[in-house]
Short mmCIF file of C-alpha atoms in Angstrom, two decimals:
data_model
loop_
_atom_site.label_atom_id
_atom_site.label_comp_id
_atom_site.label_asym_id
_atom_site.label_seq_id
_atom_site.Cartn_x
_atom_site.Cartn_y
_atom_site.Cartn_z
CA MET A 1 -88.88 -14.94 -362.27
CA ALA A 2 -86.25 -16.06 -360.34
CA ALA A 3 -83.39 -13.57 -359.36
CA GLY A 4 -81.10 -15.91 -360.26
CA THR A 5 -81.69 -14.96 -363.72
CA PHE A 6 -80.25 -11.33 -363.46
CA PRO A 7 -76.45 -10.66 -362.74
CA CYS A 8 -76.30 -8.25 -359.65
CA ASP A 9 -73.39 -7.99 -356.93
CA GLY A 10 -75.11 -6.29 -354.07
CA VAL A 11 -78.53 -6.34 -354.70
CA ASP A 12 -81.22 -8.19 -353.64
CA MET A 13 -84.27 -8.23 -355.63
CA LEU A 14 -87.27 -8.71 -353.36
CA SER A 15 -90.07 -8.93 -356.04
CA HIS A 16 -90.62 -8.43 -359.89
CA VAL A 17 -94.08 -7.72 -361.71
CA SER A 18 -94.37 -8.34 -365.43
CA HIS A 19 -96.03 -6.69 -368.32
CA ALA A 20 -99.23 -9.14 -367.72
CA GLU A 21 -99.81 -8.29 -364.03
CA LEU A 22 -99.28 -4.64 -364.52
CA GLY A 23 -101.80 -4.96 -367.29
CA THR A 24 -99.13 -3.38 -369.95
CA THR A 25 -97.15 -3.42 -372.97
CA PHE A 26 -94.20 -1.39 -373.02
CA VAL A 27 -92.68 0.70 -369.50
CA ASN A 28 -90.90 3.61 -369.48
CA ASP A 29 -90.89 6.31 -366.22
CA ILE A 30 -91.36 5.43 -362.77
CA TRP A 31 -91.73 7.48 -359.79
CA GLY A 32 -93.25 6.71 -356.36
CA TRP A 33 -95.37 7.77 -353.50
CA THR A 34 -95.96 7.36 -349.55
CA ASP A 35 -99.45 7.56 -348.30
CA PRO A 36 -99.07 10.04 -345.18
CA ARG A 37 -102.01 8.05 -343.24
CA THR A 38 -101.56 4.89 -344.14
CA ARG A 39 -97.89 4.92 -344.32
CA LYS A 40 -98.14 2.44 -347.49
CA ASP A 41 -95.57 2.74 -350.35
CA TYR A 42 -96.83 3.00 -353.98
CA ALA A 43 -94.93 2.90 -357.28
CA LEU A 44 -96.67 4.90 -360.27
CA VAL A 45 -95.75 3.32 -363.36
CA GLY A 46 -95.43 4.84 -366.40
CA ALA A 47 -96.22 3.01 -369.78
CA SER A 48 -97.95 3.08 -373.40
CA GLU A 49 -100.91 2.74 -372.04
CA GLY A 50 -101.41 5.24 -369.12
CA THR A 51 -99.98 5.09 -365.26
CA VAL A 52 -100.22 2.21 -363.25
CA PHE A 53 -100.39 1.80 -359.33
CA VAL A 54 -98.32 -0.45 -357.74
CA ASP A 55 -99.01 -0.98 -353.76
CA ILE A 56 -95.48 -2.00 -352.95
CA SER A 57 -95.65 -1.79 -348.97
CA ASP A 58 -94.71 -5.20 -348.84
CA PRO A 59 -92.11 -4.77 -351.40
CA LYS A 60 -92.06 -9.01 -351.68
CA ARG A 61 -95.58 -9.45 -352.76
CA PRO A 62 -96.65 -6.03 -354.51
CA SER A 63 -100.33 -5.57 -355.53
CA VAL A 64 -101.08 -4.10 -358.61
CA GLN A 65 -103.70 -1.93 -358.35
CA GLY A 66 -104.96 -0.51 -361.79
CA ILE A 67 -103.93 2.06 -364.18
CA LEU A 68 -105.00 5.70 -365.27
CA PRO A 69 -105.48 5.23 -368.46
CA THR A 70 -103.75 7.47 -371.09
CA ALA A 71 -105.11 11.10 -371.83
CA SER A 72 -104.47 10.39 -375.29
CA SER A 73 -103.33 8.26 -377.66
CA GLU A 74 -102.80 10.54 -380.54
CA GLY A 75 -99.30 10.06 -382.62
CA GLY A 76 -98.71 6.55 -380.56
CA ARG A 77 -95.68 7.83 -378.92
CA PHE A 78 -94.48 5.84 -375.53
CA TRP A 79 -93.05 8.06 -373.58
CA ARG A 80 -94.36 9.04 -370.29
CA ASP A 81 -93.18 11.03 -367.35
CA ILE A 82 -94.86 11.16 -363.84
CA LYS A 83 -94.24 13.10 -360.82
CA VAL A 84 -95.83 13.61 -357.52
CA HIS A 85 -97.02 16.87 -355.23
CA ALA A 86 -99.03 17.45 -352.34
CA ASP A 87 -100.56 13.90 -352.43
CA HIS A 88 -101.54 14.18 -356.25
CA ALA A 89 -99.64 12.55 -359.42
CA TYR A 90 -99.30 14.69 -362.78
CA VAL A 91 -98.46 13.13 -365.70
CA VAL A 92 -97.31 13.73 -369.46
CA SER A 93 -97.13 11.97 -372.49
CA GLU A 94 -95.45 12.59 -375.96
CA ASN A 95 -98.74 11.65 -377.58
CA THR A 96 -100.53 15.10 -378.85
CA ASN A 97 -103.71 16.59 -376.75
CA HIS A 98 -101.95 15.05 -373.40
CA GLY A 99 -101.78 17.75 -371.68
CA VAL A 100 -100.84 17.45 -368.09
CA GLN A 101 -103.40 14.65 -365.78
CA VAL A 102 -103.97 15.53 -362.76
CA PHE A 103 -104.72 12.74 -360.33
CA ASP A 104 -105.60 12.77 -356.27
CA LEU A 105 -103.62 9.88 -355.17
CA THR A 106 -105.63 9.38 -351.59
CA GLY A 107 -108.53 7.66 -354.10
CA LEU A 108 -106.01 4.69 -353.68
CA ARG A 109 -106.93 4.02 -350.28
CA ASP A 110 -110.20 2.82 -351.11
CA TRP A 111 -109.27 -0.50 -353.41
CA ASP A 112 -111.76 -3.15 -353.60
CA GLY A 113 -108.51 -5.80 -354.67
CA THR A 114 -109.62 -5.76 -358.50
CA TYR A 115 -107.76 -4.43 -361.31
CA THR A 116 -109.18 -0.67 -361.56
CA THR A 117 -109.45 2.12 -364.41
CA TYR A 118 -109.28 5.14 -362.35
CA ALA A 119 -110.57 8.42 -363.62
CA GLU A 120 -108.23 11.59 -363.61
CA THR A 121 -109.17 14.14 -361.32
CA ALA A 122 -107.94 17.08 -363.80
CA ARG A 123 -106.10 18.10 -366.50
CA TYR A 124 -104.07 20.87 -367.30
CA THR A 125 -104.12 21.87 -371.31
CA GLY A 126 -101.90 24.70 -371.40
CA HIS A 127 -99.90 22.73 -373.92
CA GLY A 128 -100.41 19.30 -375.35
CA SER A 129 -97.74 17.30 -375.50
CA ALA A 130 -94.30 17.06 -373.54
CA HIS A 131 -91.48 14.63 -372.71
CA ASN A 132 -90.36 15.59 -368.84
CA ILE A 133 -91.78 16.98 -365.82
CA ASN A 134 -90.03 17.92 -362.95
CA ILE A 135 -91.82 19.70 -359.42
CA ASN A 136 -90.26 21.87 -357.10
CA THR A 137 -92.20 20.77 -354.00
CA ASP A 138 -90.53 23.17 -352.13
CA THR A 139 -92.34 26.05 -354.05
CA GLY A 140 -95.50 24.11 -356.04
CA PHE A 141 -94.36 24.86 -359.37
CA LEU A 142 -94.60 22.02 -361.98
CA TYR A 143 -91.93 22.56 -364.94
CA SER A 144 -92.79 20.80 -368.16
CA VAL A 145 -89.91 20.28 -370.55
CA GLY A 146 -89.99 19.82 -374.52
CA ALA A 147 -93.44 20.74 -374.69
CA ARG A 148 -95.50 21.00 -377.85
CA GLY A 149 -99.22 21.88 -378.46
CA THR A 150 -101.88 23.74 -376.97
CA ALA A 151 -105.60 25.02 -377.18
CA GLU A 152 -104.96 27.87 -374.95
CA GLY A 153 -102.33 29.88 -377.40
CA ILE A 154 -99.46 29.47 -374.67
CA ASP A 155 -96.16 28.66 -376.53
CA CYS A 156 -93.33 28.08 -374.62
CA GLY A 157 -90.64 27.23 -377.49
CA THR A 158 -90.11 23.49 -375.59
CA GLY A 159 -88.12 25.14 -372.72
CA LEU A 160 -89.47 25.34 -369.33
CA HIS A 161 -93.77 25.71 -369.32
CA MET A 162 -94.33 26.74 -365.66
CA ILE A 163 -97.20 25.66 -363.76
CA ASP A 164 -98.57 26.96 -361.01
CA ILE A 165 -99.67 23.84 -358.61
CA SER A 166 -100.29 25.28 -355.31
CA ASP A 167 -103.97 24.45 -355.40
CA PRO A 168 -103.05 20.80 -356.63
CA ALA A 169 -106.24 20.21 -358.89
CA ASP A 170 -106.52 23.19 -360.10
CA PRO A 171 -103.02 23.53 -362.27
CA THR A 172 -102.55 27.45 -363.95
CA TYR A 173 -100.10 28.74 -366.37
CA ALA A 174 -97.08 30.69 -364.92
CA GLY A 175 -94.58 31.73 -367.23
CA CYS A 176 -92.46 30.36 -369.80
CA PHE A 177 -88.73 30.28 -370.35
CA GLN A 178 -87.52 29.40 -373.91
CA ASP A 179 -84.07 31.26 -374.90
CA HIS A 180 -82.18 28.27 -374.45
CA GLY A 181 -84.40 26.33 -377.17
CA TYR A 182 -85.27 22.39 -375.98
CA VAL A 183 -84.76 21.53 -372.53
CA HIS A 184 -84.93 17.50 -372.41
CA ASP A 185 -85.27 17.61 -368.87
CA THR A 186 -84.70 19.50 -365.67
CA GLN A 187 -84.15 19.44 -361.81
CA CYS A 188 -85.30 22.94 -360.19
CA VAL A 189 -84.79 23.51 -356.14
CA VAL A 190 -84.54 26.37 -353.99
CA TYR A 191 -80.61 26.83 -353.92
CA GLU A 192 -79.27 26.36 -350.61
CA GLY A 193 -76.05 25.87 -351.92
CA PRO A 194 -72.12 28.09 -351.05
CA ALA A 195 -73.37 30.85 -353.98
CA ALA A 196 -74.58 33.33 -351.22
CA ASP A 197 -76.12 35.86 -353.20
CA LEU A 198 -78.38 33.20 -355.00
CA ARG A 199 -79.22 31.07 -351.97
CA GLY A 200 -83.11 31.34 -351.59
CA ARG A 201 -83.39 31.80 -354.97
CA GLU A 202 -85.30 28.73 -357.52
CA LEU A 203 -83.21 27.79 -360.15
CA CYS A 204 -83.44 25.29 -362.33
CA PHE A 205 -80.86 23.30 -363.82
CA ASN A 206 -81.44 22.15 -367.87
CA SER A 207 -80.07 19.14 -370.00
CA ASN A 208 -80.33 21.27 -373.36
CA ALA A 209 -80.07 19.41 -376.59
CA THR A 210 -80.87 21.50 -379.75
CA THR A 211 -81.24 18.21 -381.58
CA SER A 212 -81.17 14.13 -382.02
CA ALA A 213 -79.52 14.31 -385.04
CA PRO A 214 -75.48 14.62 -385.23
CA GLY A 215 -74.07 17.74 -385.17
CA GLY A 216 -75.97 19.70 -382.70
CA GLU A 217 -75.59 21.71 -379.73
CA HIS A 218 -75.62 19.87 -376.11
CA ARG A 219 -75.35 21.73 -372.86
CA VAL A 220 -75.89 22.44 -369.23
CA ALA A 221 -77.97 25.59 -368.29
CA ILE A 222 -79.07 26.97 -365.12
CA VAL A 223 -81.70 29.67 -364.92
CA ASP A 224 -83.13 31.62 -362.18
CA VAL A 225 -86.74 31.28 -362.33
CA THR A 226 -87.80 32.75 -358.98
CA ASP A 227 -89.42 35.46 -361.42
CA LYS A 228 -91.81 33.57 -363.12
CA ASP A 229 -92.20 36.70 -365.61
CA ASN A 230 -88.64 37.56 -365.52
CA PRO A 231 -86.48 33.97 -365.30
CA VAL A 232 -83.14 34.70 -365.96
CA SER A 233 -80.48 32.37 -367.67
CA LEU A 234 -77.59 32.11 -365.20
CA SER A 235 -75.02 29.88 -367.20
CA ARG A 236 -75.16 27.68 -370.44
CA GLU A 237 -71.94 25.58 -371.04
CA GLY A 238 -71.00 22.55 -373.55
CA TYR A 239 -68.70 19.70 -372.57
CA ASP A 240 -66.49 17.75 -374.44
CA ASN A 241 -67.68 14.34 -376.47
CA ASP A 242 -71.37 15.00 -376.44
CA GLY A 243 -74.09 13.15 -378.00
CA TYR A 244 -77.27 14.13 -376.76
CA SER A 245 -77.81 16.01 -373.18
CA HIS A 246 -80.40 14.33 -371.36
CA GLN A 247 -80.64 14.25 -367.62
CA GLY A 248 -79.05 15.31 -364.25
CA TRP A 249 -79.18 15.34 -360.90
CA LEU A 250 -77.91 17.57 -358.27
CA THR A 251 -75.99 16.11 -355.32
CA PRO A 252 -77.76 16.21 -351.85
CA ASP A 253 -75.29 19.77 -351.01
CA GLN A 254 -76.35 20.77 -354.63
CA GLN A 255 -72.53 21.93 -355.05
CA TYR A 256 -72.51 19.20 -357.93
CA PHE A 257 -74.57 18.09 -360.58
CA LEU A 258 -74.65 14.51 -362.33
CA HIS A 259 -75.24 14.32 -365.73
CA GLY A 260 -75.89 12.15 -367.97
CA ASP A 261 -75.83 11.99 -371.83
CA GLU A 262 -77.91 9.59 -373.99
CA LEU A 263 -76.09 9.62 -377.12
CA ASP A 264 -72.31 9.83 -376.33
CA GLU A 265 -71.74 6.01 -375.85
CA VAL A 266 -73.41 5.43 -379.40
CA ARG A 267 -71.79 8.52 -381.12
CA ARG A 268 -68.34 8.95 -379.42
CA GLY A 269 -67.85 5.06 -378.70
CA ILE A 270 -67.23 5.61 -375.40
CA ARG A 271 -67.94 2.97 -372.00
CA THR A 272 -70.99 4.35 -369.74
CA THR A 273 -70.02 8.21 -368.50
CA THR A 274 -71.29 10.49 -366.36
CA ARG A 275 -70.05 13.83 -366.20
CA VAL A 276 -70.05 15.31 -362.65
CA TRP A 277 -70.49 19.31 -363.18
CA ASP A 278 -68.90 21.91 -360.27
CA VAL A 279 -72.10 24.04 -359.77
CA ARG A 280 -70.87 25.74 -356.52
CA ASP A 281 -71.07 28.85 -358.75
CA PRO A 282 -74.32 28.52 -360.36
CA GLU A 283 -72.79 31.54 -363.49
CA ASN A 284 -69.90 29.50 -363.29
CA PRO A 285 -70.67 25.89 -363.87
CA ALA A 286 -67.79 23.39 -365.26
CA VAL A 287 -66.71 19.58 -365.51
CA VAL A 288 -64.61 18.53 -362.75
CA GLN A 289 -64.81 14.97 -363.43
CA THR A 290 -65.81 12.26 -365.59
CA PHE A 291 -66.73 8.44 -364.84
CA GLU A 292 -66.56 6.28 -367.40
CA ASN A 293 -68.32 2.48 -366.01
CA ASP A 294 -66.74 -0.79 -367.20
CA THR A 295 -69.82 -1.17 -369.18
CA THR A 296 -70.73 0.10 -372.68
CA SER A 297 -74.45 0.77 -372.36
CA ILE A 298 -76.47 4.22 -372.95
CA ASP A 299 -77.03 5.78 -369.62
CA HIS A 300 -80.30 6.98 -368.80
CA ASN A 301 -81.43 8.82 -365.48
CA VAL A 302 -79.95 9.50 -362.46
CA TYR A 303 -80.97 10.32 -359.10
CA THR A 304 -79.28 11.09 -355.42
CA GLN A 305 -79.70 10.18 -352.06
CA GLY A 306 -77.31 10.52 -349.26
CA ARG A 307 -73.93 9.33 -350.40
CA TYR A 308 -75.20 6.94 -353.20
CA ALA A 309 -76.59 7.79 -356.84
CA TYR A 310 -78.66 5.54 -358.20
CA ALA A 311 -78.69 5.57 -362.18
CA SER A 312 -80.90 3.22 -365.06
CA ASN A 313 -78.81 2.16 -367.87
CA TYR A 314 -81.22 0.53 -370.09
CA THR A 315 -78.95 -3.10 -370.90
CA SER A 316 -76.54 -3.25 -368.11
CA GLY A 317 -79.55 -2.27 -365.31
CA LEU A 318 -79.48 -0.38 -362.22
CA ARG A 319 -76.43 1.07 -361.20
CA VAL A 320 -75.79 2.11 -357.84
CA TYR A 321 -72.26 4.90 -357.37
CA ASP A 322 -71.00 6.14 -354.10
CA ILE A 323 -70.61 9.65 -354.74
CA ARG A 324 -69.04 11.11 -351.27
CA ASP A 325 -66.27 11.85 -352.73
CA VAL A 326 -67.27 12.53 -356.06
CA ALA A 327 -65.50 15.86 -356.66
CA SER A 328 -61.84 14.64 -356.13
CA ALA A 329 -62.12 10.74 -356.42
CA GLY A 330 -65.14 10.87 -358.69
CA MET A 331 -67.87 7.99 -358.33
CA GLU A 332 -67.16 4.54 -357.70
CA GLU A 333 -69.63 1.46 -358.44
CA ALA A 334 -71.01 0.21 -355.47
CA ALA A 335 -73.82 -2.62 -356.28
CA PHE A 336 -75.51 -3.22 -359.48
CA PHE A 337 -78.46 -5.84 -360.77
CA ASP A 338 -78.84 -5.95 -364.37
CA VAL A 339 -82.49 -6.00 -365.35
CA TYR A 340 -81.17 -7.20 -368.97
CA PRO A 341 -78.92 -10.07 -369.01
CA GLU A 342 -79.11 -9.93 -372.84
CA ASN A 343 -76.14 -8.02 -373.14
CA ASP A 344 -75.14 -4.71 -372.24
CA ASN A 345 -74.76 -3.33 -376.17
CA PRO A 346 -75.16 0.65 -376.34
CA THR A 347 -78.63 0.30 -377.83
CA PHE A 348 -82.72 0.77 -376.68
CA GLU A 349 -83.89 -2.92 -376.76
CA GLY A 350 -84.30 -3.42 -373.82
CA GLY A 351 -83.56 -2.88 -370.03
CA THR A 352 -84.49 -0.11 -367.27
CA TRP A 353 -85.78 3.34 -367.94
CA SER A 354 -86.02 4.62 -364.81
CA ASN A 355 -85.86 4.27 -360.64
CA TYR A 356 -87.40 5.77 -357.88
CA PRO A 357 -85.39 5.41 -354.36
CA TYR A 358 -87.03 7.81 -352.14
CA PHE A 359 -89.88 5.64 -350.71
CA ARG A 360 -90.62 5.37 -346.70
CA GLN A 361 -89.04 2.23 -346.56
CA LYS A 362 -85.54 3.20 -346.87
CA GLY A 363 -83.13 0.95 -349.28
CA VAL A 364 -86.14 0.07 -351.08
CA VAL A 365 -85.77 0.41 -355.25
CA ALA A 366 -87.98 0.10 -357.63
CA ALA A 367 -86.79 0.35 -361.17
CA SER A 368 -88.79 -0.15 -364.07
CA SER A 369 -87.91 -1.75 -367.40
CA MET A 370 -88.87 -1.65 -371.19
CA ASP A 371 -89.19 -4.93 -371.85
CA ARG A 372 -89.81 -6.88 -368.42
CA GLY A 373 -92.01 -4.34 -366.30
CA LEU A 374 -91.70 -3.44 -362.86
CA PHE A 375 -88.66 -4.64 -360.24
CA ILE A 376 -88.64 -4.12 -356.24
CA LEU A 377 -84.82 -3.82 -355.31
CA ARG A 378 -83.18 -3.65 -352.12
CA PRO A 379 -78.99 -2.50 -352.71
CA ARG A 380 -76.91 -3.62 -349.83
CA VAL A 381 -74.80 -0.28 -349.08
CA SER A 382 -74.56 1.75 -346.55
CA ARG A 383 -77.80 3.15 -345.45
CA ALA A 384 -75.94 6.41 -343.61
CA GLY A 385 -77.34 9.70 -344.54
CA ASN A 386 -79.52 8.06 -347.05
#
């Protein structure tokens, strides 16, 4: 597929991998892994069928190695989420009885050159389905969110379901936090920000949504999960023009939280919007900037790396924002690549679900496209601080 097909500014398309090449029909989330021994970069692509492993060490000539099939197809749900810790991939799905799949990624080293069906290394069954996961690689804890169903009697009420993965192939239940109801997504970190009394504590920055129907409560919440037996709510705040509190990511200095609402463009008739939360005092967070892009699409997932934020905004594609003066000047678009040239409508008809900007090869970004597969991109932006 030619790069000229896609409107762009400041982004090179290095390669494209179609659904036919991936062996998929629908792509959702994405993450990545760099093999510490071989230094190869891999894109881990979520799909309805499972998780596809793509070697992008040569980003212009990616190699699709194979698939880890879904652990369950019950319910026919298309959501899947993947994160990595200690050379193991952890995969959840909204399919019933899926649990958390564990896959030892070092098994990718022995690829024989043919499309391979891989077997899971282990599976955690303390919950059934889950919408998303986040892993704090500094502490070795995994957080499933929006989890439902269990065969082991554990019920975290769709809040934070905490799992100890210090032994990567033997996940064990660690605790729950369900006081705020449904958590759609989270980022959990060892806090190193300016609030001295919280430094060294493990905090989760949650996007809370009580319902996707109009009239629900939509919040950003911060929880101290250092003591898994006794997590503590630090704050829970709403915001104007809410639609559905979806996902957010901290700036590298942990002072600001870039937050996306998935349905504000639909329900409020506003342009693609990102809210900048001042979280320097995690007990009193506040929105200090509201950035509206010139597009009308729905924003989905955003990640930060150095002075840039990388946003997957469905029909308007990958958007790269300069966030070096995010508190005073807000965000400024530095580059974009539109993987869905048909339109920028505020719909879910196509476009990019998510992206991964943390490969060993600096500047390479993998973006998943629901309708077109996988794009390997390189934004032409300054890499200072990345």
